[in-house]
Amino acid sequence: MFNDKGILLESGTNELEIVEFGIGPIRFGINVIKVREIINPVPITPVPNSHHYVEGIIELRGEVLPIVNVEKALKLAPSENPEKDKFIVTEFNKQKIVFHVHTVTQIHRFSWKDIEKPSDIYQGLETQITGVIKMEGEMLLLLDFEKLLTDVNPESGINMSKIKKLGQRDRSNKRLVIAEDSPLLRQMISDTLEQAGYIFTDFFENGQEAWAYLESIVDAGKAIEDEVQLVITDIEMPQMDGHYLTKKIKDDARLTILPVIIFSSLITEDLRHKGKLVGANAQVSKPEIVELVDLIDRLVL
């Protein structure tokens, strides 16, 4: 079981714990915060006309959960020992979903500084890798599980059409800084905010880059409130996570006035306290984009 709160790291340390799993010879990782438990395979009920990644559904303690086959999603070879496969039961984006993998080995603790962003050579808009960890002469790849979920269920992604419900308001003179490591989500958030009227947005691929930008403004002697009106940050990002970025902003007397919204798939009732501890002004679970824009309006208009 992974839902023991004792395993969670303190907020604002820029560290995370990774569950290592394998598909064939390739080693992958998932943030332990997303993992509810790991179980042996149980009987699967196929669902006609479902997405080809989806093997079917299972019942687990009274809940019906979908099973996503990771080898199919990644177009990798089938398991050589299917009887030893594992099911990783996860919860994020306000959904529970089970990922079928070949092996689960151990938990590792890392600093986000140890995690490199994928190279532009193999990182495109459709990439399924969000980070790379060099470990024991091998590579541990962090999968973009949010993208896998969006592939299977597009409704779980950001829905820009809902923005029209917010009505017309003048947001054109506000400048926002956004830290988000997923290329796909950066584009979707950019398009959504522009449609909502926030046309001045500066995007950064991780918390470290966003922090360097904010620090450069105040180091130049400028008042931060004149240059940036709000920061939006994901939590899981290479180099510096969103909790640590928020803590650094709120601990800096020159920046503490800056409102920070955490926009992440990891905003659950169990984990909301971590954002409060580092001083976030608000927290929104992906993909609730209307709630995000409404909070931005409240904080900057």
Coordinates of N, CA, C and O in Angstrom, one line a residue, residues 83-223:
E83 N 2.3 -13.8 -16.2 CA 1.7 -14.2 -14.9 C 2.4 -13.5 -13.7 O 1.9 -13.4 -12.6
K84 N 3.6 -12.8 -14.0 CA 4.3 -12.0 -13.0 C 4.1 -10.5 -13.2 O 4.7 -9.7 -12.5
D85 N 3.2 -10.1 -14.1 CA 2.9 -8.7 -14.3 C 2.3 -8.1 -13.1 O 1.9 -8.8 -12.2
K86 N 2.3 -6.8 -13.1 CA 1.7 -6.0 -11.9 C 0.7 -5.0 -12.4 O 0.8 -4.5 -13.5
F87 N -0.2 -4.7 -11.5 CA -1.2 -3.6 -11.8 C -0.8 -2.4 -10.8 O -0.8 -2.7 -9.6
I88 N -0.6 -1.2 -11.3 CA -0.3 -0.1 -10.5 C -1.6 0.7 -10.4 O -2.1 1.3 -11.4
V89 N -2.2 0.8 -9.2 CA -3.5 1.5 -9.0 C -3.1 3.0 -8.7 O -2.4 3.2 -7.7
T90 N -3.6 3.9 -9.5 CA -3.2 5.3 -9.3 C -4.5 6.2 -9.1 O -5.6 5.8 -9.4
E91 N -4.2 7.4 -8.6 CA -5.2 8.4 -8.5 C -4.6 9.8 -8.8 O -3.7 10.2 -8.1
F92 N -5.1 10.4 -9.8 CA -4.7 11.8 -10.1 C -5.7 12.4 -11.1 O -6.5 11.6 -11.6
N93 N -5.7 13.7 -11.3 CA -6.7 14.3 -12.1 C -8.1 14.0 -11.7 O -9.0 13.9 -12.5
K94 N -8.3 13.8 -10.4 CA -9.6 13.4 -9.8 C -10.1 12.1 -10.3 O -11.3 11.9 -10.3
Q95 N -9.2 11.2 -10.8 CA -9.7 9.9 -11.3 C -8.8 8.8 -10.8 O -7.6 9.0 -10.5
K96 N -9.4 7.6 -10.7 CA -8.6 6.4 -10.4 C -8.5 5.6 -11.6 O -9.5 5.4 -12.3
I97 N -7.3 5.1 -11.9 CA -7.0 4.4 -13.1 C -5.9 3.4 -12.8 O -5.0 3.7 -12.0
V98 N -5.9 2.2 -13.4 CA -4.9 1.1 -13.2 C -4.1 1.0 -14.4 O -4.6 0.9 -15.5
F99 N -2.7 0.9 -14.2 CA -1.8 0.8 -15.3 C -1.2 -0.6 -15.2 O -0.6 -1.0 -14.2
H100 N -1.3 -1.4 -16.3 CA -0.7 -2.7 -16.4 C 0.7 -2.7 -16.9 O 1.0 -2.2 -18.0
V101 N 1.6 -3.1 -16.0 CA 3.1 -3.1 -16.3 C 3.7 -4.5 -16.2 O 3.0 -5.4 -15.7
H102 N 4.9 -4.6 -16.5 CA 5.5 -5.9 -16.5 C 6.1 -6.2 -15.1 O 6.0 -7.3 -14.6
T103 N 6.8 -5.3 -14.5 CA 7.5 -5.5 -13.2 C 7.4 -4.2 -12.4 O 7.3 -3.1 -13.0
V104 N 7.4 -4.3 -11.1 CA 7.6 -3.2 -10.2 C 8.7 -3.6 -9.2 O 8.6 -4.7 -8.6
T105 N 9.7 -2.8 -9.1 CA 10.9 -3.2 -8.4 C 11.0 -2.5 -7.0 O 10.9 -3.1 -6.0
Q106 N 11.2 -1.2 -7.0 CA 11.5 -0.5 -5.7 C 11.2 1.0 -5.8 O 10.7 1.5 -6.8
I107 N 11.3 1.6 -4.6 CA 11.1 3.1 -4.5 C 12.4 3.8 -4.4 O 13.3 3.3 -3.6
H108 N 12.6 4.9 -5.1 CA 13.8 5.7 -5.0 C 13.5 7.1 -4.6 O 12.4 7.6 -4.9
R109 N 14.4 7.7 -3.9 CA 14.2 9.1 -3.5 C 15.2 9.9 -4.3 O 16.4 9.6 -4.4
F110 N 14.7 11.0 -4.9 CA 15.5 11.9 -5.7 C 15.2 13.3 -5.4 O 14.2 13.7 -4.9
S111 N 16.2 14.2 -5.8 CA 15.9 15.6 -5.8 C 15.4 15.9 -7.3 O 15.8 15.2 -8.2
W112 N 14.5 16.8 -7.4 CA 14.1 17.2 -8.8 C 15.3 17.7 -9.6 O 15.2 17.7 -10.8
K113 N 16.3 18.2 -8.9 CA 17.5 18.6 -9.6 C 18.2 17.5 -10.4 O 18.9 17.7 -11.3
D114 N 17.9 16.2 -9.9 CA 18.5 15.0 -10.5 C 17.8 14.7 -11.8 O 18.3 13.8 -12.6
I115 N 16.6 15.3 -12.1 CA 15.8 14.9 -13.2 C 16.0 15.9 -14.3 O 15.8 17.1 -14.2
E116 N 16.4 15.4 -15.4 CA 16.7 16.2 -16.6 C 15.5 16.2 -17.5 O 14.8 15.2 -17.6
K117 N 15.2 17.4 -18.1 CA 14.1 17.4 -19.1 C 14.5 16.7 -20.3 O 15.7 16.7 -20.7
P118 N 13.6 16.1 -21.1 CA 14.0 15.4 -22.3 C 14.6 16.4 -23.3 O 14.3 17.5 -23.4
S119 N 15.5 15.8 -24.1 CA 16.2 16.6 -25.1 C 15.2 17.0 -26.2 O 14.3 16.3 -26.5
D120 N 15.4 18.2 -26.8 CA 14.6 18.6 -27.9 C 14.6 17.6 -29.1 O 13.7 17.5 -29.9
I121 N 15.7 16.8 -29.1 CA 15.9 15.8 -30.2 C 14.7 14.8 -30.2 O 14.2 14.3 -31.2
Y122 N 14.3 14.4 -29.0 CA 13.3 13.3 -28.9 C 12.1 13.8 -28.1 O 11.2 13.1 -27.8
Q123 N 12.0 15.1 -27.8 CA 10.9 15.7 -27.2 C 10.0 16.5 -28.1 O 10.4 17.6 -28.5
G124 N 8.9 16.0 -28.6 CA 8.0 16.7 -29.4 C 6.7 16.9 -28.6 O 6.6 16.6 -27.4
L125 N 5.7 17.5 -29.3 CA 4.4 17.8 -28.6 C 3.8 16.5 -28.2 O 3.0 16.5 -27.2
E126 N 4.1 15.4 -28.8 CA 3.4 14.1 -28.5 C 4.3 13.3 -27.6 O 4.0 12.1 -27.4
T127 N 5.3 13.8 -27.0 CA 6.2 13.0 -26.2 C 5.5 12.4 -25.0 O 4.5 13.0 -24.5
Q128 N 5.9 11.2 -24.6 CA 5.3 10.5 -23.5 C 6.3 10.5 -22.3 O 6.0 9.9 -21.3
I129 N 7.4 11.2 -22.4 CA 8.4 11.2 -21.4 C 8.5 12.7 -20.8 O 8.7 13.6 -21.6
T130 N 8.5 12.8 -19.5 CA 8.6 14.2 -18.9 C 9.9 14.4 -18.2 O 10.2 15.5 -18.0
G131 N 10.7 13.3 -18.0 CA 11.9 13.5 -17.3 C 12.8 12.3 -17.5 O 12.3 11.2 -17.7
V132 N 14.1 12.5 -17.3 CA 15.1 11.4 -17.4 C 16.0 11.5 -16.2 O 16.5 12.5 -15.8
I133 N 16.2 10.3 -15.5 CA 17.1 10.2 -14.4 C 18.2 9.2 -14.7 O 17.9 8.1 -15.1
K134 N 19.5 9.7 -14.6 CA 20.6 8.8 -14.8 C 20.8 8.1 -13.4 O 21.0 8.7 -12.4
M135 N 20.8 6.7 -13.5 CA 20.9 6.0 -12.3 C 21.6 4.6 -12.5 O 21.2 3.9 -13.4
E136 N 22.7 4.4 -11.8 CA 23.5 3.2 -11.9 C 23.9 2.8 -13.4 O 23.8 1.7 -13.8
G137 N 24.3 3.8 -14.1 CA 24.7 3.6 -15.5 C 23.5 3.4 -16.4 O 23.8 3.1 -17.6
E138 N 22.3 3.5 -16.0 CA 21.1 3.3 -16.8 C 20.3 4.6 -16.7 O 20.5 5.5 -16.0
M139 N 19.2 4.6 -17.5 CA 18.3 5.7 -17.5 C 16.9 5.2 -16.9 O 16.4 4.1 -17.3
L140 N 16.4 6.1 -16.1 CA 15.0 5.9 -15.6 C 14.1 6.9 -16.2 O 14.4 8.1 -16.1
L141 N 13.1 6.5 -17.0 CA 12.3 7.5 -17.7 C 11.0 7.7 -16.9 O 10.3 6.8 -16.5
L142 N 10.7 9.0 -16.8 CA 9.4 9.4 -16.1 C 8.3 9.5 -17.2 O 8.5 10.4 -18.1
L143 N 7.3 8.7 -17.1 CA 6.2 8.8 -18.1 C 5.2 9.9 -17.8 O 5.0 10.3 -16.6
D144 N 4.7 10.5 -18.9 CA 3.6 11.5 -18.7 C 2.3 10.8 -18.6 O 1.6 10.5 -19.6
F145 N 1.9 10.4 -17.4 CA 0.7 9.7 -17.2 C -0.5 10.5 -17.5 O -1.6 10.0 -17.9
E146 N -0.5 11.8 -17.3 CA -1.6 12.7 -17.6 C -1.9 12.6 -19.1 O -3.0 12.6 -19.5
K147 N -0.8 12.5 -19.9 CA -1.0 12.5 -21.4 C -1.7 11.1 -21.8 O -2.6 11.0 -22.6
L148 N -1.2 10.0 -21.1 CA -1.8 8.7 -21.4 C -3.3 8.7 -21.0 O -4.1 8.2 -21.8
L149 N -3.6 9.4 -19.9 CA -5.0 9.5 -19.5 C -5.8 10.3 -20.5 O -7.0 9.9 -20.9
T150 N -5.2 11.4 -21.0 CA -5.9 12.2 -22.0 C -6.1 11.5 -23.3 O -7.1 11.7 -24.0
D151 N -5.1 10.7 -23.7 CA -5.2 9.9 -24.9 C -6.4 9.0 -24.8 O -7.2 8.8 -25.8
V152 N -6.6 8.3 -23.7 CA -7.6 7.4 -23.5 C -9.0 8.0 -23.3 O -10.0 7.6 -23.9
N153 N -9.0 9.2 -22.6 CA -10.2 9.9 -22.3 C -10.0 11.4 -22.6 O -9.7 12.1 -21.6
P154 N -10.2 11.9 -23.8 CA -10.0 13.3 -24.1 C -10.8 14.2 -23.2 O -10.3 15.4 -22.9
E155 N -11.9 13.8 -22.6 CA -12.7 14.6 -21.8 C -12.0 14.9 -20.5 O -12.3 15.9 -19.7
S156 N -10.9 14.1 -20.1 CA -10.2 14.4 -18.9 C -9.1 15.5 -19.1 O -8.5 16.0 -18.1
G157 N -9.0 16.0 -20.3 CA -8.0 17.0 -20.6 C -8.7 18.4 -20.5 O -9.9 18.5 -20.1
I158 N -8.0 19.4 -20.8 CA -8.5 20.8 -20.7 C -9.5 21.1 -21.8 O -9.2 20.8 -22.9
N159 N -10.6 21.6 -21.4 CA -11.7 21.8 -22.3 C -11.9 23.3 -22.5 O -12.4 24.0 -21.6
M160 N -11.4 23.8 -23.6 CA -11.4 25.3 -23.8 C -12.8 25.8 -24.1 O -13.0 27.0 -23.8
S161 N -13.7 25.0 -24.5 CA -15.0 25.5 -24.8 C -15.7 26.0 -23.6 O -16.6 26.9 -23.7
K162 N -15.3 25.5 -22.4 CA -16.0 26.0 -21.2 C -15.6 27.4 -20.8 O -16.3 28.0 -20.0
I163 N -14.5 27.9 -21.4 CA -14.1 29.3 -21.1 C -15.1 30.3 -21.4 O -15.3 31.4 -20.8
K164 N -15.9 30.0 -22.5 CA -16.9 31.0 -22.9 C -18.0 31.3 -21.8 O -18.6 32.4 -21.8
K165 N -18.1 30.4 -20.9 CA -19.1 30.6 -19.8 C -18.6 31.7 -18.9 O -19.4 32.3 -18.1
L166 N -17.4 32.1 -18.9 CA -16.9 33.1 -18.0 C -17.3 34.5 -18.3 O -17.1 35.4 -17.5
G167 N -17.7 34.8 -19.6 CA -18.1 36.1 -20.0 C -16.9 37.0 -20.3 O -15.8 36.6 -20.2
Q168 N -17.2 38.2 -20.7 CA -16.2 39.2 -21.2 C -15.7 40.0 -20.0 O -16.5 40.6 -19.2
R169 N -14.4 40.0 -19.8 CA -13.8 40.9 -18.8 C -12.5 41.3 -19.4 O -11.8 40.6 -20.1
D170 N -12.0 42.5 -19.0 CA -10.8 43.0 -19.5 C -9.6 42.5 -18.8 O -9.3 42.9 -17.6
R171 N -8.9 41.5 -19.4 CA -7.8 40.9 -18.7 C -6.5 41.2 -19.5 O -5.4 40.6 -19.2
S172 N -6.5 42.0 -20.5 CA -5.4 42.2 -21.5 C -4.2 42.8 -20.9 O -3.1 42.7 -21.5
N173 N -4.3 43.5 -19.8 CA -3.1 44.2 -19.3 C -2.4 43.5 -18.1 O -1.5 44.0 -17.5
K174 N -2.8 42.2 -17.9 CA -2.2 41.4 -16.9 C -1.1 40.5 -17.5 O -1.4 39.8 -18.5
R175 N 0.0 40.4 -16.8 CA 1.0 39.5 -17.3 C 1.2 38.3 -16.3 O 1.3 38.5 -15.1
L176 N 1.1 37.1 -16.8 CA 1.2 35.9 -16.0 C 2.5 35.1 -16.3 O 2.9 35.0 -17.5
V177 N 3.0 34.4 -15.3 CA 4.1 33.5 -15.5 C 3.6 32.1 -15.2 O 3.0 31.9 -14.2
I178 N 3.9 31.2 -16.1 CA 3.4 29.8 -16.0 C 4.6 28.8 -16.1 O 5.4 28.9 -17.0
A179 N 4.7 28.0 -15.1 CA 5.7 26.9 -15.1 C 5.0 25.6 -15.3 O 4.2 25.1 -14.4
E180 N 5.3 24.9 -16.4 CA 4.6 23.7 -16.8 C 5.5 22.9 -17.7 O 6.0 23.4 -18.7
D181 N 5.8 21.7 -17.3 CA 6.8 20.9 -18.1 C 6.3 20.2 -19.3 O 7.0 19.8 -20.2
S182 N 5.0 19.9 -19.4 CA 4.4 19.2 -20.5 C 4.2 20.1 -21.7 O 3.5 21.1 -21.6
P183 N 4.9 19.8 -22.9 CA 4.7 20.7 -24.0 C 3.2 20.7 -24.5 O 2.7 21.8 -24.8
L184 N 2.5 19.6 -24.4 CA 1.1 19.6 -24.8 C 0.3 20.5 -23.9 O -0.5 21.3 -24.4
L185 N 0.5 20.4 -22.6 CA -0.3 21.2 -21.6 C 0.1 22.7 -21.7 O -0.8 23.6 -21.6
R186 N 1.4 23.0 -22.0 CA 1.8 24.4 -22.2 C 1.0 25.0 -23.3 O 0.5 26.2 -23.2
Q187 N 0.8 24.3 -24.4 CA 0.1 24.8 -25.6 C -1.4 25.0 -25.2 O -2.0 26.0 -25.6
M188 N -1.9 24.0 -24.6 CA -3.4 24.0 -24.2 C -3.7 25.1 -23.2 O -4.7 25.9 -23.4
I189 N -2.8 25.3 -22.2 CA -3.0 26.4 -21.3 C -2.9 27.7 -21.9 O -3.6 28.7 -21.7
S190 N -1.9 27.9 -22.8 CA -1.6 29.1 -23.5 C -2.9 29.5 -24.4 O -3.4 30.6 -24.3
D191 N -3.4 28.5 -25.1 CA -4.6 28.8 -26.0 C -5.8 29.1 -25.1 O -6.5 30.0 -25.5
T192 N -5.9 28.5 -24.0 CA -7.1 28.7 -23.1 C -7.0 30.1 -22.5 O -8.0 30.8 -22.5
L193 N -5.8 30.4 -21.9 CA -5.7 31.8 -21.3 C -5.9 32.9 -22.3 O -6.5 33.9 -22.0
E194 N -5.4 32.7 -23.5 CA -5.5 33.7 -24.6 C -7.0 33.8 -24.9 O -7.5 35.0 -25.1
Q195 N -7.7 32.7 -25.0 CA -9.2 32.8 -25.3 C -9.9 33.5 -24.1 O -10.9 34.2 -24.4
A196 N -9.4 33.4 -22.9 CA -10.0 34.0 -21.8 C -9.7 35.5 -21.7 O -10.3 36.2 -20.9
G197 N -8.7 35.9 -22.5 CA -8.3 37.3 -22.5 C -7.0 37.7 -21.9 O -6.5 38.8 -21.9
Y198 N -6.3 36.6 -21.4 CA -4.9 36.8 -20.8 C -3.9 36.6 -22.0 O -3.5 35.5 -22.2
I199 N -3.5 37.7 -22.6 CA -2.7 37.6 -23.8 C -1.2 37.7 -23.5 O -0.4 37.4 -24.4
F200 N -0.9 38.2 -22.3 CA 0.5 38.3 -22.0 C 0.9 37.2 -21.0 O 0.7 37.3 -19.8
T201 N 1.5 36.1 -21.5 CA 1.9 35.0 -20.7 C 3.3 34.6 -21.0 O 3.7 34.5 -22.2
D202 N 4.1 34.3 -20.0 CA 5.4 33.8 -20.2 C 5.5 32.4 -19.6 O 5.3 32.2 -18.4
F203 N 5.8 31.5 -20.5 CA 5.9 30.1 -20.1 C 7.3 29.6 -19.9 O 8.2 29.9 -20.6
F204 N 7.5 28.7 -18.9 CA 8.7 28.1 -18.5 C 8.6 26.6 -18.3 O 7.5 26.2 -17.9
E205 N 9.6 25.9 -18.7 CA 9.5 24.4 -18.7 C 9.6 23.8 -17.3 O 9.4 22.6 -17.2
N206 N 10.1 24.6 -16.4 CA 10.2 24.0 -15.0 C 10.3 25.2 -14.0 O 10.5 26.3 -14.4
G207 N 10.3 24.8 -12.7 CA 10.3 25.8 -11.7 C 11.6 26.6 -11.6 O 11.6 27.8 -11.3
Q208 N 12.7 25.9 -12.0 CA 14.0 26.6 -11.9 C 14.1 27.7 -12.9 O 14.6 28.8 -12.6
E209 N 13.6 27.5 -14.1 CA 13.6 28.6 -15.2 C 12.7 29.7 -14.8 O 13.0 30.9 -15.0
A210 N 11.5 29.4 -14.2 CA 10.6 30.4 -13.8 C 11.2 31.2 -12.7 O 11.1 32.5 -12.6
W211 N 11.8 30.5 -11.7 CA 12.5 31.2 -10.6 C 13.6 32.2 -11.1 O 13.7 33.3 -10.6
A212 N 14.4 31.7 -12.0 CA 15.5 32.5 -12.5 C 14.9 33.8 -13.2 O 15.5 34.9 -13.0
Y213 N 13.8 33.7 -13.9 CA 13.2 34.8 -14.5 C 12.7 35.8 -13.5 O 12.9 37.0 -13.6
L214 N 11.9 35.3 -12.5 CA 11.4 36.2 -11.4 C 12.5 36.9 -10.7 O 12.5 38.1 -10.4
E215 N 13.6 36.1 -10.4 CA 14.7 36.7 -9.6 C 15.4 37.8 -10.4 O 15.9 38.8 -9.9
S216 N 15.5 37.6 -11.7 CA 16.2 38.5 -12.6 C 15.5 39.9 -12.6 O 16.1 40.9 -12.7
I217 N 14.2 39.8 -12.4 CA 13.4 41.1 -12.4 C 13.7 41.9 -11.2 O 14.0 43.1 -11.2
V218 N 13.6 41.2 -10.0 CA 13.9 42.0 -8.8 C 15.3 42.3 -8.6 O 15.7 43.3 -8.0
D219 N 16.2 41.5 -9.1 CA 17.7 41.8 -9.0 C 18.0 43.0 -9.8 O 19.0 43.7 -9.5
A220 N 17.2 43.3 -10.8 CA 17.4 44.5 -11.7 C 16.8 45.8 -11.0 O 16.8 46.8 -11.6
G221 N 16.2 45.6 -9.8 CA 15.7 46.7 -9.0 C 14.2 47.1 -9.4 O 13.7 48.1 -8.9
K222 N 13.6 46.2 -10.2 CA 12.2 46.5 -10.5 C 11.2 45.9 -9.5 O 11.5 44.9 -8.8
A223 N 10.1 46.5 -9.3 CA 9.1 46.0 -8.4 C 8.3 44.9 -9.1 O 7.8 45.1 -10.2

